[in-house]
Amino acid sequence: MRHDPDDLIMLFNDLFREKYRTVLVSGGDEPEYVPATKPDSFAQIIFAHGYFSSALHEISHWCIAGEHRRTLRDFGYWYCPDGRSREQQQAFEKAEIKPQALEWLFSVAAGARFHISVDNLAGNGAWDEDAFRRNVTAQANDYLEDGLPARADMFFQTLSTFYGTGADFYEAWNKDARRLMPVCSTTDTEVN
């Protein structure tokens, strides 16, 4: 299956440009969220290097951010780059559970491969990678059972339709969950 980030730009912008005054754009080295500065301008979700997975991840952050956070640069969140201390990494892993859970669901809906990321190669590594994987998996399952946030659900449905994955989503989800969580029993990860 072809995974062109330009398709994500088209899908996202068609869905959210007018109602939320937000556009998805391909960027350079670092992803960034830039709020609109004038009533007639657009907020920008800028994803790194034109990567499909970076776009899905940044969209995930936007789908979680509340109305006030969407008025702040990078949603007003602290970000410490790769090379974090153990305490910084612990905070990072806690903050990344929901966005990575959504990114994973978006990836499966798009038929794309997802990789859980602790994003700390130059630092001390993961704080607790096994716990992080379990938490991301549990959060994704909660979203599937209880429903996704409204904007996330709209984008998820759009991806499923565009990539034709709707009918086989749960089969693909369960297979991917087993791939990323080999130590879990199938009853811990399967959702029907």
Coordinates of N, CA and C in Angstrom, one line a residue:
M1 N 0.8 -1.2 0.0 CA 0.0 0.0 0.0 C 0.9 1.2 0.0
R2 N 0.5 2.2 -0.8 CA 1.3 3.5 -0.9 C 0.9 4.4 0.2
H3 N 2.0 4.9 0.9 CA 1.7 5.9 2.0 C 2.4 7.2 1.7
D4 N 1.7 8.0 1.1 CA 2.2 9.3 0.7 C 1.8 10.4 1.7
P5 N 2.7 11.1 2.3 CA 2.2 12.1 3.2 C 1.4 13.2 2.6
D6 N 1.5 13.4 1.3 CA 0.6 14.4 0.6 C -0.9 13.9 0.7
D7 N -1.1 12.6 0.8 CA -2.5 12.1 1.0 C -3.0 12.6 2.4
L8 N -2.1 12.5 3.4 CA -2.5 12.9 4.7 C -2.8 14.4 4.8
I9 N -2.0 15.1 4.1 CA -2.2 16.6 4.0 C -3.6 16.9 3.4
M10 N -3.9 16.2 2.3 CA -5.2 16.4 1.6 C -6.3 16.0 2.5
L11 N -6.2 14.8 3.1 CA -7.3 14.3 4.0 C -7.5 15.2 5.2
F12 N -6.4 15.6 5.9 CA -6.5 16.4 7.1 C -7.1 17.8 6.7
N13 N -6.5 18.4 5.7 CA -6.9 19.8 5.4 C -8.4 19.8 4.9
D14 N -8.8 18.8 4.1 CA -10.2 18.8 3.7 C -11.1 18.7 4.9
L15 N -10.7 17.9 5.9 CA -11.5 17.6 7.0 C -11.6 18.8 8.0
F16 N -10.4 19.5 8.3 CA -10.3 20.4 9.4 C -10.0 21.8 9.0
R17 N -9.6 22.1 7.8 CA -9.2 23.5 7.5 C -10.2 24.5 7.8
E18 N -11.4 24.3 7.4 CA -12.5 25.4 7.5 C -13.0 25.4 9.0
K19 N -13.4 24.3 9.5 CA -14.1 24.3 10.8 C -13.1 24.6 12.0
Y20 N -11.8 24.1 11.9 CA -10.9 24.3 12.9 C -9.7 25.3 12.5
R21 N -9.8 25.8 11.3 CA -8.8 26.8 10.8 C -7.4 26.3 11.1
T22 N -7.2 25.0 10.7 CA -5.9 24.3 10.9 C -5.5 23.6 9.7
V23 N -4.3 23.6 9.3 CA -3.8 22.9 8.2 C -2.5 22.1 8.6
L24 N -2.4 21.0 7.9 CA -1.2 20.1 8.0 C -0.2 20.4 6.9
V25 N 1.1 20.6 7.3 CA 2.1 21.0 6.3 C 3.4 20.2 6.6
S26 N 4.1 19.9 5.6 CA 5.4 19.2 5.7 C 6.4 20.2 6.0
G27 N 7.3 19.8 6.9 CA 8.4 20.7 7.4 C 9.8 20.1 7.3
G28 N 10.7 20.7 8.1 CA 12.0 20.3 8.1 C 12.4 19.4 9.3
D29 N 13.4 19.8 10.0 CA 14.0 18.9 11.1 C 13.1 18.6 12.2
E30 N 12.4 19.6 12.7 CA 11.6 19.4 13.9 C 10.1 19.6 13.6
P31 N 9.2 18.8 14.2 CA 7.8 19.0 14.1 C 7.4 20.2 15.0
E32 N 6.3 20.9 14.7 CA 5.9 22.0 15.5 C 4.5 22.3 15.2
Y33 N 3.8 22.9 16.2 CA 2.4 23.4 16.1 C 2.5 24.9 16.2
V34 N 2.0 25.6 15.2 CA 2.0 27.0 15.2 C 0.6 27.5 15.2
P35 N 0.1 28.2 16.3 CA -1.3 28.6 16.2 C -1.5 29.8 15.3
A36 N -2.8 30.0 14.9 CA -3.1 31.1 14.0 C -2.8 32.4 14.7
T37 N -2.3 33.4 14.0 CA -1.9 34.6 14.6 C -3.0 35.7 14.3
K38 N -3.8 35.5 13.4 CA -4.9 36.4 13.0 C -6.2 35.7 12.8
P39 N -7.3 36.3 12.9 CA -8.6 35.6 12.8 C -8.8 35.0 11.4
D40 N -8.1 35.5 10.4 CA -8.3 34.9 9.0 C -7.2 34.0 8.6
S41 N -6.2 33.7 9.6 CA -5.1 32.8 9.2 C -5.4 31.4 9.8
F42 N -4.5 30.5 9.4 CA -4.7 29.1 9.8 C -3.5 28.7 10.8
A43 N -3.9 27.9 11.8 CA -2.9 27.2 12.6 C -2.2 26.2 11.7
Q44 N -1.0 25.9 12.0 CA -0.3 24.9 11.2 C 0.3 23.8 12.1
I45 N 0.0 22.5 11.7 CA 0.7 21.4 12.2 C 1.8 21.0 11.3
I46 N 3.0 21.2 11.7 CA 4.2 21.0 10.8 C 4.8 19.7 11.2
F47 N 4.9 18.8 10.3 CA 5.5 17.5 10.6 C 6.9 17.4 10.0
A48 N 7.8 16.6 10.6 CA 9.2 16.6 10.2 C 9.5 15.8 9.0
H49 N 10.4 16.3 8.2 CA 11.0 15.7 7.0 C 10.0 15.1 6.0
G50 N 8.8 15.4 6.0 CA 7.8 14.8 5.1 C 7.5 13.4 5.4
Y51 N 7.8 12.9 6.7 CA 7.5 11.5 7.0 C 6.1 11.3 7.4
F52 N 5.5 10.2 6.8 CA 4.1 9.8 7.0 C 3.9 9.6 8.5
S53 N 4.8 8.9 9.2 CA 4.6 8.6 10.6 C 4.7 9.9 11.5
S54 N 5.5 10.8 11.1 CA 5.6 12.1 11.8 C 4.3 12.9 11.7
A55 N 3.7 12.8 10.5 CA 2.4 13.5 10.3 C 1.3 12.9 11.2
L56 N 1.3 11.6 11.2 CA 0.3 10.9 12.1 C 0.5 11.2 13.6
H57 N 1.7 11.3 14.0 CA 2.0 11.6 15.4 C 1.6 13.0 15.7
E58 N 2.0 14.0 14.9 CA 1.6 15.4 15.2 C 0.1 15.6 15.1
I59 N -0.6 14.9 14.2 CA -2.0 15.0 14.2 C -2.6 14.4 15.5
S60 N -2.0 13.4 16.0 CA -2.5 12.8 17.2 C -2.4 13.8 18.4
H61 N -1.3 14.5 18.5 CA -1.2 15.6 19.5 C -2.3 16.6 19.3
W62 N -2.6 17.0 18.1 CA -3.6 18.0 17.8 C -5.0 17.5 18.2
C63 N -5.2 16.3 17.9 CA -6.5 15.7 18.2 C -6.8 15.6 19.7
I64 N -5.8 15.6 20.5 CA -5.9 15.5 22.0 C -6.0 16.9 22.6
A65 N -5.3 17.9 22.0 CA -5.2 19.2 22.5 C -6.6 19.9 22.6
G66 N -6.9 20.5 23.8 CA -8.2 21.2 24.0 C -8.1 22.6 23.3
E67 N -9.2 23.3 23.3 CA -9.3 24.6 22.6 C -8.3 25.6 23.1
H68 N -8.0 25.7 24.4 CA -7.0 26.6 24.8 C -5.6 26.2 24.4
R69 N -5.3 25.0 24.5 CA -4.0 24.5 24.1 C -3.7 24.8 22.6
R70 N -4.8 24.7 21.8 CA -4.6 25.0 20.4 C -4.3 26.4 20.0
T71 N -4.4 27.3 21.1 CA -4.0 28.7 20.9 C -2.5 29.0 21.2
L72 N -1.8 27.9 21.7 CA -0.5 28.1 22.2 C 0.5 27.4 21.3
R73 N 1.7 28.0 21.1 CA 2.7 27.3 20.3 C 3.1 26.0 20.9
D74 N 3.2 24.9 20.1 CA 3.4 23.6 20.5 C 2.5 23.2 21.7
F75 N 1.3 23.7 21.6 CA 0.2 23.4 22.6 C 0.6 23.8 24.0
G76 N 1.6 24.6 24.1 CA 2.1 25.0 25.5 C 2.8 24.0 26.3
Y77 N 3.2 22.9 25.6 CA 3.9 21.8 26.3 C 5.4 22.0 26.3
W78 N 6.0 21.5 27.4 CA 7.4 21.4 27.5 C 7.9 20.3 26.6
Y79 N 9.0 20.5 26.0 CA 9.6 19.5 25.2 C 11.1 19.5 25.5
C80 N 11.7 18.4 25.9 CA 13.1 18.3 26.1 C 13.6 17.3 25.0
P81 N 14.5 17.7 24.2 CA 15.0 16.8 23.1 C 15.7 15.6 23.6
D82 N 16.0 14.7 22.6 CA 16.7 13.5 22.8 C 17.9 13.8 23.7
G83 N 18.2 12.9 24.7 CA 19.3 13.1 25.6 C 18.7 13.5 27.0
R84 N 17.5 13.1 27.2 CA 16.8 13.4 28.5 C 17.4 12.6 29.7
S85 N 17.3 13.2 30.9 CA 17.6 12.5 32.1 C 16.5 11.4 32.4
R86 N 16.7 10.6 33.3 CA 15.7 9.5 33.7 C 14.4 10.2 34.1
E87 N 14.5 11.3 34.9 CA 13.3 12.0 35.4 C 12.6 12.6 34.2
Q88 N 13.3 13.3 33.3 CA 12.7 13.9 32.1 C 12.1 12.8 31.2
Q89 N 12.8 11.7 31.1 CA 12.3 10.6 30.3 C 11.0 10.0 30.8
Q90 N 10.9 9.9 32.2 CA 9.7 9.4 32.8 C 8.5 10.3 32.5
A91 N 8.8 11.6 32.6 CA 7.7 12.6 32.3 C 7.3 12.5 30.8
F92 N 8.3 12.4 29.9 CA 8.1 12.2 28.5 C 7.2 11.0 28.2
E93 N 7.6 9.9 28.8 CA 6.8 8.6 28.5 C 5.4 8.8 29.0
K94 N 5.2 9.4 30.1 CA 3.8 9.6 30.7 C 3.0 10.5 29.7
A95 N 3.6 11.6 29.2 CA 2.9 12.5 28.3 C 2.6 11.9 26.9
E96 N 3.4 10.9 26.5 CA 3.3 10.3 25.2 C 2.3 9.1 25.0
I97 N 1.7 8.7 26.1 CA 0.8 7.5 26.1 C -0.3 7.8 25.1
K98 N -1.1 8.8 25.3 CA -2.3 9.1 24.5 C -1.9 9.4 23.1
P99 N -1.0 10.3 22.8 CA -0.6 10.5 21.4 C -0.2 9.3 20.7
Q100 N 0.7 8.5 21.3 CA 1.2 7.3 20.6 C 0.1 6.3 20.4
A101 N -0.9 6.2 21.4 CA -2.0 5.3 21.2 C -2.8 5.7 20.0
L102 N -3.1 7.0 19.8 CA -3.9 7.5 18.7 C -3.1 7.3 17.4
E103 N -1.8 7.6 17.4 CA -0.9 7.4 16.2 C -1.0 5.9 15.8
W104 N -1.0 5.0 16.7 CA -1.0 3.6 16.4 C -2.3 3.3 15.7
L105 N -3.4 3.7 16.3 CA -4.7 3.5 15.7 C -4.8 4.1 14.3
F106 N -4.3 5.3 14.1 CA -4.3 6.0 12.8 C -3.4 5.1 11.8
S107 N -2.3 4.7 12.3 CA -1.4 3.9 11.4 C -2.1 2.6 10.9
V108 N -2.8 1.9 11.8 CA -3.5 0.7 11.4 C -4.6 1.0 10.5
A109 N -5.3 2.1 10.7 CA -6.4 2.6 9.8 C -5.9 2.9 8.5
A110 N -4.6 3.4 8.4 CA -4.0 3.7 7.1 C -3.3 2.5 6.5
G111 N -3.2 1.4 7.2 CA -2.5 0.2 6.7 C -1.0 0.4 6.8
A112 N -0.5 1.3 7.7 CA 0.9 1.6 7.8 C 1.5 1.0 9.0
R113 N 2.8 0.8 9.0 CA 3.5 0.2 10.2 C 3.7 1.2 11.2
F114 N 3.5 0.8 12.5 CA 3.7 1.7 13.6 C 4.8 1.2 14.5
H115 N 5.6 2.2 15.0 CA 6.7 1.9 15.9 C 6.5 2.7 17.2
I116 N 6.4 2.0 18.4 CA 6.3 2.7 19.6 C 7.7 3.4 19.8
S117 N 7.8 4.6 20.3 CA 9.0 5.3 20.4 C 9.2 5.9 21.7
V118 N 10.3 5.6 22.4 CA 10.7 6.3 23.6 C 11.6 7.5 23.3
D119 N 12.1 7.6 22.1 CA 12.7 8.8 21.6 C 13.8 9.4 22.5
N120 N 14.7 8.5 22.9 CA 15.8 9.0 23.8 C 17.1 8.3 23.5
L121 N 17.5 8.2 22.3 CA 18.6 7.5 21.9 C 19.9 8.0 22.4
A122 N 20.1 9.3 22.6 CA 21.3 9.9 23.0 C 21.3 10.1 24.6
G123 N 20.2 9.8 25.2 CA 20.2 9.9 26.7 C 20.3 8.5 27.3
N124 N 19.6 8.3 28.4 CA 19.6 7.1 29.2 C 18.7 6.1 28.7
G125 N 18.1 6.3 27.5 CA 17.1 5.3 27.0 C 15.8 5.4 27.6
A126 N 15.0 4.4 27.6 CA 13.7 4.4 28.1 C 13.7 4.4 29.7
W127 N 12.7 5.0 30.3 CA 12.6 4.9 31.7 C 12.1 3.5 32.1
D128 N 11.0 3.0 31.4 CA 10.5 1.7 31.5 C 9.8 1.3 30.3
E129 N 10.5 0.8 29.3 CA 10.0 0.6 27.9 C 8.8 -0.4 28.0
D130 N 9.0 -1.5 28.8 CA 7.9 -2.5 28.8 C 6.6 -1.9 29.4
A131 N 6.7 -1.1 30.4 CA 5.5 -0.4 31.0 C 5.0 0.6 30.0
F132 N 5.8 1.3 29.3 CA 5.3 2.2 28.3 C 4.6 1.5 27.2
R133 N 5.1 0.4 26.7 CA 4.4 -0.4 25.7 C 3.0 -0.9 26.2
R134 N 3.0 -1.3 27.4 CA 1.7 -1.8 28.0 C 0.7 -0.6 28.1
N135 N 1.2 0.5 28.6 CA 0.3 1.7 28.7 C -0.2 2.2 27.4
V136 N 0.6 2.2 26.4 CA 0.2 2.7 25.1 C -0.9 1.7 24.5
T137 N -0.6 0.4 24.7 CA -1.5 -0.6 24.2 C -2.9 -0.5 25.0
A138 N -2.8 -0.4 26.3 CA -4.0 -0.3 27.1 C -4.8 1.0 26.7
Q139 N -4.1 2.1 26.4 CA -4.8 3.3 26.0 C -5.5 3.1 24.7
A140 N -4.8 2.5 23.7 CA -5.4 2.3 22.4 C -6.6 1.4 22.5
N141 N -6.5 0.4 23.4 CA -7.7 -0.5 23.6 C -8.8 0.3 24.2
D142 N -8.5 1.1 25.2 CA -9.5 2.0 25.8 C -10.2 2.8 24.7
Y143 N -9.4 3.4 23.9 CA -10.0 4.3 22.8 C -11.0 3.4 21.9
L144 N -10.6 2.2 21.6 CA -11.4 1.3 20.8 C -12.7 0.9 21.5
E145 N -12.6 0.7 22.8 CA -13.8 0.3 23.5 C -14.7 1.4 23.9
D146 N -14.1 2.6 24.3 CA -14.9 3.7 24.8 C -15.1 4.8 23.8
G147 N -14.4 4.8 22.7 CA -14.5 5.8 21.7 C -13.3 6.8 21.7
L148 N -12.9 7.2 20.5 CA -11.8 8.2 20.4 C -12.4 9.6 20.6
P149 N -11.5 10.5 21.0 CA -11.9 11.9 21.0 C -12.5 12.3 19.6
A150 N -13.4 13.3 19.6 CA -14.2 13.6 18.4 C -13.4 13.8 17.2
R151 N -12.4 14.7 17.3 CA -11.6 15.0 16.1 C -10.7 13.8 15.6
A152 N -10.3 13.0 16.6 CA -9.5 11.8 16.3 C -10.4 10.8 15.6
D153 N -11.6 10.7 16.1 CA -12.6 9.7 15.5 C -12.9 10.1 14.0
M154 N -13.0 11.4 13.8 CA -13.3 11.9 12.4 C -12.1 11.5 11.5
F155 N -10.9 11.8 12.0 CA -9.7 11.5 11.2 C -9.5 10.0 11.0
F156 N -9.8 9.2 12.1 CA -9.7 7.7 12.0 C -10.6 7.2 11.0
Q157 N -11.9 7.7 11.0 CA -12.9 7.2 10.0 C -12.5 7.6 8.6
T158 N -11.9 8.8 8.4 CA -11.5 9.2 7.1 C -10.3 8.3 6.6
L159 N -9.4 8.0 7.5 CA -8.3 7.1 7.1 C -8.8 5.7 6.7
S160 N -9.7 5.2 7.5 CA -10.2 3.9 7.2 C -10.9 3.8 5.9
T161 N -11.7 4.9 5.6 CA -12.4 4.9 4.3 C -11.4 5.1 3.1
F162 N -10.5 6.0 3.3 CA -9.5 6.3 2.2 C -8.6 5.1 1.9
Y163 N -8.2 4.4 2.9 CA -7.2 3.3 2.7 C -8.0 1.9 2.7
G164 N -9.3 2.0 2.8 CA -10.1 0.7 2.7 C -9.8 -0.3 3.7
T165 N -9.5 0.1 4.9 CA -9.2 -0.8 6.0 C -10.3 -1.1 7.0
G166 N -11.4 -0.4 6.8 CA -12.5 -0.5 7.8 C -12.9 -1.9 8.1
A167 N -13.2 -2.7 7.1 CA -13.7 -4.1 7.3 C -12.7 -5.0 8.0
D168 N -11.4 -4.8 7.8 CA -10.4 -5.6 8.4 C -9.6 -5.0 9.5
F169 N -10.1 -3.8 10.0 CA -9.4 -3.1 11.0 C -9.0 -3.9 12.2
Y170 N -10.0 -4.6 12.8 CA -9.8 -5.3 14.1 C -8.8 -6.5 13.9
E171 N -8.9 -7.1 12.8 CA -8.0 -8.2 12.5 C -6.5 -7.6 12.4
A172 N -6.4 -6.5 11.7 CA -5.1 -5.9 11.6 C -4.6 -5.3 12.9
W173 N -5.5 -4.8 13.7 CA -5.2 -4.2 15.0 C -4.7 -5.4 15.9
N174 N -5.4 -6.5 16.0 CA -5.0 -7.5 16.9 C -3.6 -8.1 16.4
K175 N -3.4 -8.2 15.1 CA -2.1 -8.7 14.6 C -1.0 -7.8 15.0
D176 N -1.2 -6.5 14.9 CA -0.2 -5.5 15.2 C 0.1 -5.4 16.7
A177 N -1.0 -5.6 17.5 CA -0.8 -5.6 18.9 C 0.0 -6.8 19.4
R178 N -0.2 -7.9 18.8 CA 0.7 -9.1 19.1 C 2.1 -8.8 18.7
R179 N 2.3 -8.1 17.6 CA 3.7 -7.8 17.1 C 4.4 -6.9 18.1
L180 N 3.7 -5.9 18.6 CA 4.4 -5.0 19.4 C 4.4 -5.4 20.9
M181 N 3.5 -6.3 21.3 CA 3.4 -6.7 22.7 C 3.6 -8.2 22.8
P182 N 4.7 -8.8 22.4 CA 4.8 -10.3 22.3 C 4.7 -11.0 23.7
V183 N 4.9 -10.3 24.8 CA 4.8 -10.9 26.1 C 3.4 -10.9 26.6
C184 N 2.5 -10.2 26.0 CA 1.1 -10.1 26.5 C 0.3 -11.3 25.9
S185 N -0.6 -11.8 26.7 CA -1.5 -12.8 26.1 C -2.5 -12.2 25.2
T186 N -3.1 -12.9 24.2 CA -4.0 -12.4 23.3 C -5.2 -11.7 24.0
T187 N -5.6 -12.2 25.2 CA -6.7 -11.7 25.9 C -6.4 -10.3 26.4
D188 N -5.1 -9.9 26.5 CA -4.7 -8.6 27.0 C -4.8 -7.6 25.9
T189 N -4.7 -8.0 24.6 CA -4.6 -7.0 23.5 C -5.7 -7.1 22.5
E190 N -6.4 -8.2 22.4 CA -7.5 -8.3 21.4 C -8.7 -7.5 21.7
V191 N -9.2 -6.9 20.7 CA -10.5 -6.1 20.7 C -11.3 -6.6 19.5
N192 N -12.5 -6.8 19.8 CA -13.4 -7.2 18.6 C -14.5 -6.2 18.4

